[in-house]
Coordinates of C-alpha atoms in Angstrom, one line a residue:
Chain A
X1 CA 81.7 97.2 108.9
X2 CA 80.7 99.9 106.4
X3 CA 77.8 99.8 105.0
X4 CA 78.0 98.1 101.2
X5 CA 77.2 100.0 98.3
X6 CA 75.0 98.5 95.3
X7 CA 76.8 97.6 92.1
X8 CA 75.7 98.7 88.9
X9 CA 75.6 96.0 86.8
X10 CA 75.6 96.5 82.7
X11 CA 74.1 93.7 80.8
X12 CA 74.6 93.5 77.2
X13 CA 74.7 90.9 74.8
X14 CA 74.4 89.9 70.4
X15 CA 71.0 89.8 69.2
X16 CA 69.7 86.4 69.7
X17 CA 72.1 85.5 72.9
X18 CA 69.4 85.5 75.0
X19 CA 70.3 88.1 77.4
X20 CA 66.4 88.9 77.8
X21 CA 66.0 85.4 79.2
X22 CA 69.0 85.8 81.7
X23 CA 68.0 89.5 83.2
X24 CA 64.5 88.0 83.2
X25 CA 65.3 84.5 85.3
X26 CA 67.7 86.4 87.4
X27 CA 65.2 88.5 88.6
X28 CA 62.9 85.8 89.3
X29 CA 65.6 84.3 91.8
X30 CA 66.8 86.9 93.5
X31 CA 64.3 89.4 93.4
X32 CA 66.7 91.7 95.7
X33 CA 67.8 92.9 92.5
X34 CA 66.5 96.1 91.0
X35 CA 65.5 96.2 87.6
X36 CA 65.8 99.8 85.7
X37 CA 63.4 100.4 83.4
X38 CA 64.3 102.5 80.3
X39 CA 62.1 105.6 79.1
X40 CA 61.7 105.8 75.5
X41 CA 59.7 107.9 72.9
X42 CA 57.9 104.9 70.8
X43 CA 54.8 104.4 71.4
X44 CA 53.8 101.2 73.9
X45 CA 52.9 98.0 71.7
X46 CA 49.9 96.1 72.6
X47 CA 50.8 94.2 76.4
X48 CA 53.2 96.5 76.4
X49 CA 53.1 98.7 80.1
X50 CA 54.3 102.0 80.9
X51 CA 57.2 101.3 83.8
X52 CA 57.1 98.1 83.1
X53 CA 58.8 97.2 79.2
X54 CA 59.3 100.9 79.0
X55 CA 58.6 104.2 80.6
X56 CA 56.8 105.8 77.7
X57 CA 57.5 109.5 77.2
X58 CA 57.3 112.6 74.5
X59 CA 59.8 113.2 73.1
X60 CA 59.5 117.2 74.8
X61 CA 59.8 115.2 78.6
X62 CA 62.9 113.3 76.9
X63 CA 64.6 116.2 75.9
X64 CA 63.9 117.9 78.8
X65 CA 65.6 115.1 80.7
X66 CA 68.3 115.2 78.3
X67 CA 68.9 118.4 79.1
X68 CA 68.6 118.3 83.4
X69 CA 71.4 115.4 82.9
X70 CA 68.5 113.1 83.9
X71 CA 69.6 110.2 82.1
X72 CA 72.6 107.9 82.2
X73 CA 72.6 107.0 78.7
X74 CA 70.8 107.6 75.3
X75 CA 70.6 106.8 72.3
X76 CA 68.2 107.5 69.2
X77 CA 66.9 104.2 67.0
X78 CA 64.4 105.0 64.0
X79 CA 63.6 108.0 64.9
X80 CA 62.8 107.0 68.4
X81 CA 64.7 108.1 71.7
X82 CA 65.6 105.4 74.3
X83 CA 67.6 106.0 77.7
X84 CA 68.3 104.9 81.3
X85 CA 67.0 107.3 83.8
X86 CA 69.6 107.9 86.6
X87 CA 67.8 109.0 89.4
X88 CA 66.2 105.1 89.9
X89 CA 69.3 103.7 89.3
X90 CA 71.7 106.0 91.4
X91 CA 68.6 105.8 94.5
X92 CA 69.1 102.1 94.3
X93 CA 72.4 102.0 94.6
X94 CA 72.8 104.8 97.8
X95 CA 70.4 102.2 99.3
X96 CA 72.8 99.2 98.8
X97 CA 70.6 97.6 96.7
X98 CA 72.4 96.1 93.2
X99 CA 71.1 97.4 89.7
X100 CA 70.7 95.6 86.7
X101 CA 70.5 97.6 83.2
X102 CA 70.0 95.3 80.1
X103 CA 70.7 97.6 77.4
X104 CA 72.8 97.8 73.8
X105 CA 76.5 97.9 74.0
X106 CA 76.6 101.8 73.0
X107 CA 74.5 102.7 75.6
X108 CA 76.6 100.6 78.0
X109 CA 80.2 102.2 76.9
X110 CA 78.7 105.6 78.0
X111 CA 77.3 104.2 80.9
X112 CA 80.8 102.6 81.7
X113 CA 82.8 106.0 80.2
X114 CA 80.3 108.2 83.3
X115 CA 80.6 105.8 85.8
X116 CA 84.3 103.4 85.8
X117 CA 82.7 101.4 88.6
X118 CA 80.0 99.7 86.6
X119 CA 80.1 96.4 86.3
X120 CA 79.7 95.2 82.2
X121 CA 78.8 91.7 81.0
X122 CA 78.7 90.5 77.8
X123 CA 76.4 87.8 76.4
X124 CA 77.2 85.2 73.8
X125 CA 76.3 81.9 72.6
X126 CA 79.1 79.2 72.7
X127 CA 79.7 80.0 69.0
X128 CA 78.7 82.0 65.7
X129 CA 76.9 79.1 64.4
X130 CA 74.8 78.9 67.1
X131 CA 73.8 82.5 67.0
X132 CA 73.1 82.0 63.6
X133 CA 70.8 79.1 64.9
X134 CA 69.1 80.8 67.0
X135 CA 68.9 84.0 65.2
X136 CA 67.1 81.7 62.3
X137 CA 65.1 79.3 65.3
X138 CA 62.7 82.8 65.5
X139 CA 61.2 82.2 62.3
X140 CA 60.1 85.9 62.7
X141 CA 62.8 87.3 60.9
X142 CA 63.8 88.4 57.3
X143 CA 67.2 86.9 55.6
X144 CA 68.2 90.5 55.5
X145 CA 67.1 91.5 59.0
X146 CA 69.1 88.1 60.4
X147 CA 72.5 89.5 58.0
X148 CA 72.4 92.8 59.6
X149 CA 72.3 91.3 62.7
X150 CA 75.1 89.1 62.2
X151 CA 77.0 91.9 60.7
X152 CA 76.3 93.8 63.9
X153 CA 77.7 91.1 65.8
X154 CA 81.0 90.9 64.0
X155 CA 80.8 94.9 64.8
X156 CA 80.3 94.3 67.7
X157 CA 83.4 92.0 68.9
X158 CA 85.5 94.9 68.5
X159 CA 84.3 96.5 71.4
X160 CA 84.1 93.1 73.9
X161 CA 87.4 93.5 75.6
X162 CA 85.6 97.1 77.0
X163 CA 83.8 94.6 79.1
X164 CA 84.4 93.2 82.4
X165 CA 83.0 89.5 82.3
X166 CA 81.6 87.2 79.3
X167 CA 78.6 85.4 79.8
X168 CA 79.3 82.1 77.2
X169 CA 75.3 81.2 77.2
X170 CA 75.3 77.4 77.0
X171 CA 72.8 76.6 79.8
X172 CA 71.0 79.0 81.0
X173 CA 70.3 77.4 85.0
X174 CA 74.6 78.2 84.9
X175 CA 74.3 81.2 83.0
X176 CA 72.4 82.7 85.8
X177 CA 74.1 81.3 88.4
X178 CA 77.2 82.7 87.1
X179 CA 75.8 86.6 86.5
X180 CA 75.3 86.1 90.1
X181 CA 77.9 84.7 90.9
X182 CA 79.7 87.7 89.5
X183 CA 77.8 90.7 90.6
X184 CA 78.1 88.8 94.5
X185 CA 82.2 88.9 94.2
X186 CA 82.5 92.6 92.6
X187 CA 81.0 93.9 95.6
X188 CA 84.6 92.9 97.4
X189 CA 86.5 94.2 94.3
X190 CA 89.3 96.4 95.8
X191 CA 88.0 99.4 93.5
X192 CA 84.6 99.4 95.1
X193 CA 86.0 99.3 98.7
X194 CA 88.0 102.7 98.4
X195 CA 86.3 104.1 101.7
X196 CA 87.0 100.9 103.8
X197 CA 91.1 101.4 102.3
X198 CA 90.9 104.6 103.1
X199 CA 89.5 103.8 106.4
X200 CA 92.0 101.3 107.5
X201 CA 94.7 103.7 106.0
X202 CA 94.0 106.5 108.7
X203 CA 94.1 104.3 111.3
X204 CA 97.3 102.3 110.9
X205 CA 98.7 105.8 110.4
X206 CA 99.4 106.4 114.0
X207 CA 101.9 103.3 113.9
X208 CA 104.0 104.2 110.7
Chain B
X1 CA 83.5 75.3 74.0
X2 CA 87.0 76.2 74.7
X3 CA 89.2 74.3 77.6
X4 CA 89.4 76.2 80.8
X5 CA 92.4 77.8 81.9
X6 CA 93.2 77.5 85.5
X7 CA 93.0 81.1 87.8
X8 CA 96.4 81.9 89.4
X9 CA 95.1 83.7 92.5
X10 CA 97.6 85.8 94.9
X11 CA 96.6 85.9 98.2
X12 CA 98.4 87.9 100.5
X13 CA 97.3 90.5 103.7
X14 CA 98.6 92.2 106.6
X15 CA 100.1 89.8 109.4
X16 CA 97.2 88.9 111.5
X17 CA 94.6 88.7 109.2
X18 CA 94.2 85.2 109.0
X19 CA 95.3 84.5 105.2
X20 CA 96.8 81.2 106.5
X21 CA 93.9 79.9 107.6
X22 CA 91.7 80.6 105.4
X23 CA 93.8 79.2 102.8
X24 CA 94.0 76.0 104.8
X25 CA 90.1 75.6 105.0
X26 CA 89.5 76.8 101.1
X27 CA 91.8 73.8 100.4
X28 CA 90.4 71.4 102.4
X29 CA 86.6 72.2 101.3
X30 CA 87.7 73.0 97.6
X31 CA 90.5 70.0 96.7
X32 CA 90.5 70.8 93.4
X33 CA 92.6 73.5 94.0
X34 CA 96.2 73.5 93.2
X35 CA 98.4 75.2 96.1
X36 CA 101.5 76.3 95.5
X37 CA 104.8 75.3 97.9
X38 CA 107.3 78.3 98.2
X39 CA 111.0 77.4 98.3
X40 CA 113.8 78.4 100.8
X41 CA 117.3 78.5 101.8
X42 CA 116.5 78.5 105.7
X43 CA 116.2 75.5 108.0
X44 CA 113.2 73.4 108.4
X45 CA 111.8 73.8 111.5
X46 CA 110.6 71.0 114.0
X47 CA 107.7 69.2 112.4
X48 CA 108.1 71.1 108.7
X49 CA 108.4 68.6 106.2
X50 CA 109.9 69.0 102.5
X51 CA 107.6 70.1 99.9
X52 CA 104.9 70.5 103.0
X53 CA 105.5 73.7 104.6
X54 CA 108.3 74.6 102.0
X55 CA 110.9 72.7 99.8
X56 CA 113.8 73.1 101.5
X57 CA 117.1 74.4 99.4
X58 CA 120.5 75.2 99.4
X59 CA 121.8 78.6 98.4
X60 CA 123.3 77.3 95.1
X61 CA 120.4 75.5 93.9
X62 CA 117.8 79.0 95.0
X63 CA 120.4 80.3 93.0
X64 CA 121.1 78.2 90.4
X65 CA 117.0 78.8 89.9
X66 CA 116.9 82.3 89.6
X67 CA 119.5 82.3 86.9
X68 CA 117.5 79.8 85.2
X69 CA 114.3 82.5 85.6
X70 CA 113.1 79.0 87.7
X71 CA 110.7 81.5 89.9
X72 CA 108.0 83.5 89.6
X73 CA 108.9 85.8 92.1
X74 CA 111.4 85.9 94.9
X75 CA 113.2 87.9 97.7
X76 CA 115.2 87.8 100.7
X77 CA 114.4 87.8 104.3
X78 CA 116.6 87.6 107.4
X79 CA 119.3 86.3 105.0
X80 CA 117.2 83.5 103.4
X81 CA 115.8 83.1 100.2
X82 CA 112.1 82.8 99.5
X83 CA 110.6 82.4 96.0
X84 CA 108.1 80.1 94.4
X85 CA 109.0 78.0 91.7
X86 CA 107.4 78.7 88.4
X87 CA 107.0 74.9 86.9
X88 CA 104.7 73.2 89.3
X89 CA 102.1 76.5 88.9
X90 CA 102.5 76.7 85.0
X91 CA 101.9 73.0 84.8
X92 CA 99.0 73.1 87.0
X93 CA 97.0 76.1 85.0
X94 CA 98.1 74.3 82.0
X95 CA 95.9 71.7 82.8
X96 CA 93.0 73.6 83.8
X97 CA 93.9 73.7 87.8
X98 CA 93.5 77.0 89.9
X99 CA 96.5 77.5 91.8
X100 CA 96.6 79.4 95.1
X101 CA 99.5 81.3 95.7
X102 CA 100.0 82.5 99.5
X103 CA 102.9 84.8 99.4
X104 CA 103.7 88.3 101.1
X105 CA 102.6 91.3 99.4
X106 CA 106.4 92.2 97.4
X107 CA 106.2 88.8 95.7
X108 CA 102.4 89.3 94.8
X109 CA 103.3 92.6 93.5
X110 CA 106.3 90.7 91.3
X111 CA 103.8 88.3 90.1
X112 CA 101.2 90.9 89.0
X113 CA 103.7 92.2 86.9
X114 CA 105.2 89.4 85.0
X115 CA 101.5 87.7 85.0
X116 CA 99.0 90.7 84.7
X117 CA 96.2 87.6 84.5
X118 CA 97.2 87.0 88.2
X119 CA 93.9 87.4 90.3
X120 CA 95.7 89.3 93.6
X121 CA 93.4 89.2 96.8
X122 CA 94.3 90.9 99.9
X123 CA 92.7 90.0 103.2
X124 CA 92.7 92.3 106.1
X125 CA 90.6 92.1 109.5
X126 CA 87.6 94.4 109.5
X127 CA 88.9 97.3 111.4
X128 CA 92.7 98.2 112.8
X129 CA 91.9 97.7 116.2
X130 CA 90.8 94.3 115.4
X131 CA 94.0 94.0 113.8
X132 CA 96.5 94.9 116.7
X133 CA 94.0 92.7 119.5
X134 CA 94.2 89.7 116.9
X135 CA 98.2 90.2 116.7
X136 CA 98.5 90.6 120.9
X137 CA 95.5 87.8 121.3
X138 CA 98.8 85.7 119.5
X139 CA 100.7 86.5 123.3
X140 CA 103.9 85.1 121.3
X141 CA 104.9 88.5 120.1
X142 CA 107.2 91.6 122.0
X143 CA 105.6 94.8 122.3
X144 CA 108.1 95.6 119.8
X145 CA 107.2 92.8 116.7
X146 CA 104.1 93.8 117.2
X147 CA 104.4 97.7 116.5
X148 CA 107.1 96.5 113.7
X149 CA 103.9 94.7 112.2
X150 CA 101.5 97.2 112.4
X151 CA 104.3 99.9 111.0
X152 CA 104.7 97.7 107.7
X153 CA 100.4 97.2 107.7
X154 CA 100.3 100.6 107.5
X155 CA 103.3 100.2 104.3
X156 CA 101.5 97.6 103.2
X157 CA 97.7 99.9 102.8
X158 CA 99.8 102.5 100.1
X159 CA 99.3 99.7 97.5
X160 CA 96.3 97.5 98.3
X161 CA 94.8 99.4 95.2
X162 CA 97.3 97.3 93.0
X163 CA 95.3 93.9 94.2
X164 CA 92.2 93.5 92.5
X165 CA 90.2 91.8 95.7
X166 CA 89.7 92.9 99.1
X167 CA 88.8 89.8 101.2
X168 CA 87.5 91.5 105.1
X169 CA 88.0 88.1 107.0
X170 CA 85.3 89.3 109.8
X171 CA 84.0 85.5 110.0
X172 CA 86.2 82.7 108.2
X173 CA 83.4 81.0 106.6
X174 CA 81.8 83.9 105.2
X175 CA 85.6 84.7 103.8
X176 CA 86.7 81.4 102.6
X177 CA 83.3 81.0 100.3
X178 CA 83.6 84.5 99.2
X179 CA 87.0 83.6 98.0
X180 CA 86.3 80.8 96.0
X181 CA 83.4 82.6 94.9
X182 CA 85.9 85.5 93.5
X183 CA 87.8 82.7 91.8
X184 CA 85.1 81.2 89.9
X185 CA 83.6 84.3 89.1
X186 CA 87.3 85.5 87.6
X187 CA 87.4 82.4 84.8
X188 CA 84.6 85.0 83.2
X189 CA 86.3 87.8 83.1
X190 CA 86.8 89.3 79.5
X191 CA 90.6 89.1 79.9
X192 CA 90.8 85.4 80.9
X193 CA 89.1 84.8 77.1
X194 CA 90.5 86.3 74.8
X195 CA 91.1 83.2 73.1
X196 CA 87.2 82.7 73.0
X197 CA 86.7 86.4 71.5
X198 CA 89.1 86.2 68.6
X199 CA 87.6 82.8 67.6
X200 CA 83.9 84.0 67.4
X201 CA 85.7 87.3 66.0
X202 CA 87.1 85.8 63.3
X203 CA 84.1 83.3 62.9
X204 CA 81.4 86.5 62.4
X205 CA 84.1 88.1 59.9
X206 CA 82.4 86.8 57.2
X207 CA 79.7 89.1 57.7
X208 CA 80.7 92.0 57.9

């Protein structure tokens, strides 16, 4: 058999669907899964570790990257830059290993526009009043900040059906199961197995 | 949260890559599954039983069907009708049920395009070779069925890219859980909920 590629897949999610909590307990499970780690130009908060929340950078070694075509996506946020750098992620993948990239849903419709193979989920609670819950359960967060949010959600349902999958985030023992569940059956979708088609292709050949 | 939908899932593959079977053992470990029984004008054969293997027709009723746009899909082989009839798998995803479809590659390609939900797998064995010793290891077949049957495989590989799965049934096991893996994985995909998006669409509009 030939040997299987990684899959690339695109996490994404509302504000307050918990996709944090799902990257972070898939991970814990099946730690063959590689984790990119995005580089950005803030600077680190306190606990806060270079390669671990973020790969902390200038924002001269950003634009330099920007530049090389070093990064599969970016984006600026309050003045800040943030990105995916491709050389971990595209390494992973030659080695078979499957890539998981939790990041905003602009950054994942450029990853998706580069690269048609990814794989994008989309995270949701079961319904808007329970994003509104838990949106409100923070505490941390200004009436304003949560509207914005909420506005950005509406925003952002124009853009689900660019997706592959939904993630409805009910339980999260299921939710994870599921993500897995997924990324395990797109590595026999017919679009990732174009070698093994061709493959089979050349040798029926002699027959037709 | 929103009632399920049952999957319709295709399955077809080239002759002698085991489909039967490993529709036969997904069934038997997975009864929740709905299978779908084709219809035909040609005889039963010794130990076939009606609504078993096939129900078994008469010309004017197969025909009386089609006129009524009674099946999702049909053809004609050897002078006989084959089709499947559309009520019992309607009825079944209705109410929630997955139904498995096991039908030759032209129907699958019929039902794709009248049901673009349709989840369309396509097993083949994991090499070519493996393919003409598996259809010889049979010792049923003339030299010349069998070169007829490797002629329409190679037919058959010019539109594998139109199924969305590729299942490579090296060990059945292995196969039959990817399978129903595929199919529970596809209840998540974006374009099986649509009705889920527009509600929390229209649910978030009020902040926009």
């Amino acid at each position: 058999m030939m040997s299987r590629k990684g899959v690339l897949a695109v996490i994404s999610g509302f504000s307050g669907a918990g996709k944090g909590t799902i990257v972070k307990e898939l991970i814990k499970r099946y730690p063959e899964y590689a984790l990119s780690v995005s580089m950005t130009t803030r600077d680190p908060r306190v606990g806060e570790e270079h390669g671990r929340e973020y790969f902390f950078v200038s924002d001269e070694e950003f634009e330099e990257l920007i530049k090389n075509d070093g990064l599969m996506e970016h984006a600026g946020y309050c003045k800040h830059y943030y990105g995916t750098p491709r050389k971990f992620v595209e390494d992973k993948l030659a080695q078979g290993q499957d890539v998981i990239l939790e990041i905003e849903m602009q950054g994942a419709l450029q990853v998706k526009e580069k690269y048609p193979q990814a794989l994008l989920l989309f995270v949701t609670p079961p319904s808007a009043e329970e994003l509104e819950k838990r949106l409100r359960g923070r505490g941390t967060e200004t009436e304003e900040v949560i509207r914005q949010r909420l506005a950005r959600s509406y925003e952002e349902t124009q853009y689900i059906d660019k997706y592959d999958f939904l993630l409805i985030n009910d339980d999260l023992d299921t939710c994870v199961e599921l993500t897995h569940g997924i990324i395990e059956a797109a590595h026999d979708n017919v679009c990732r197995n174009a070698e093994f088609v061709n493959s089979i292709k050349t040798q029926l050949e002699v027959y037709k």
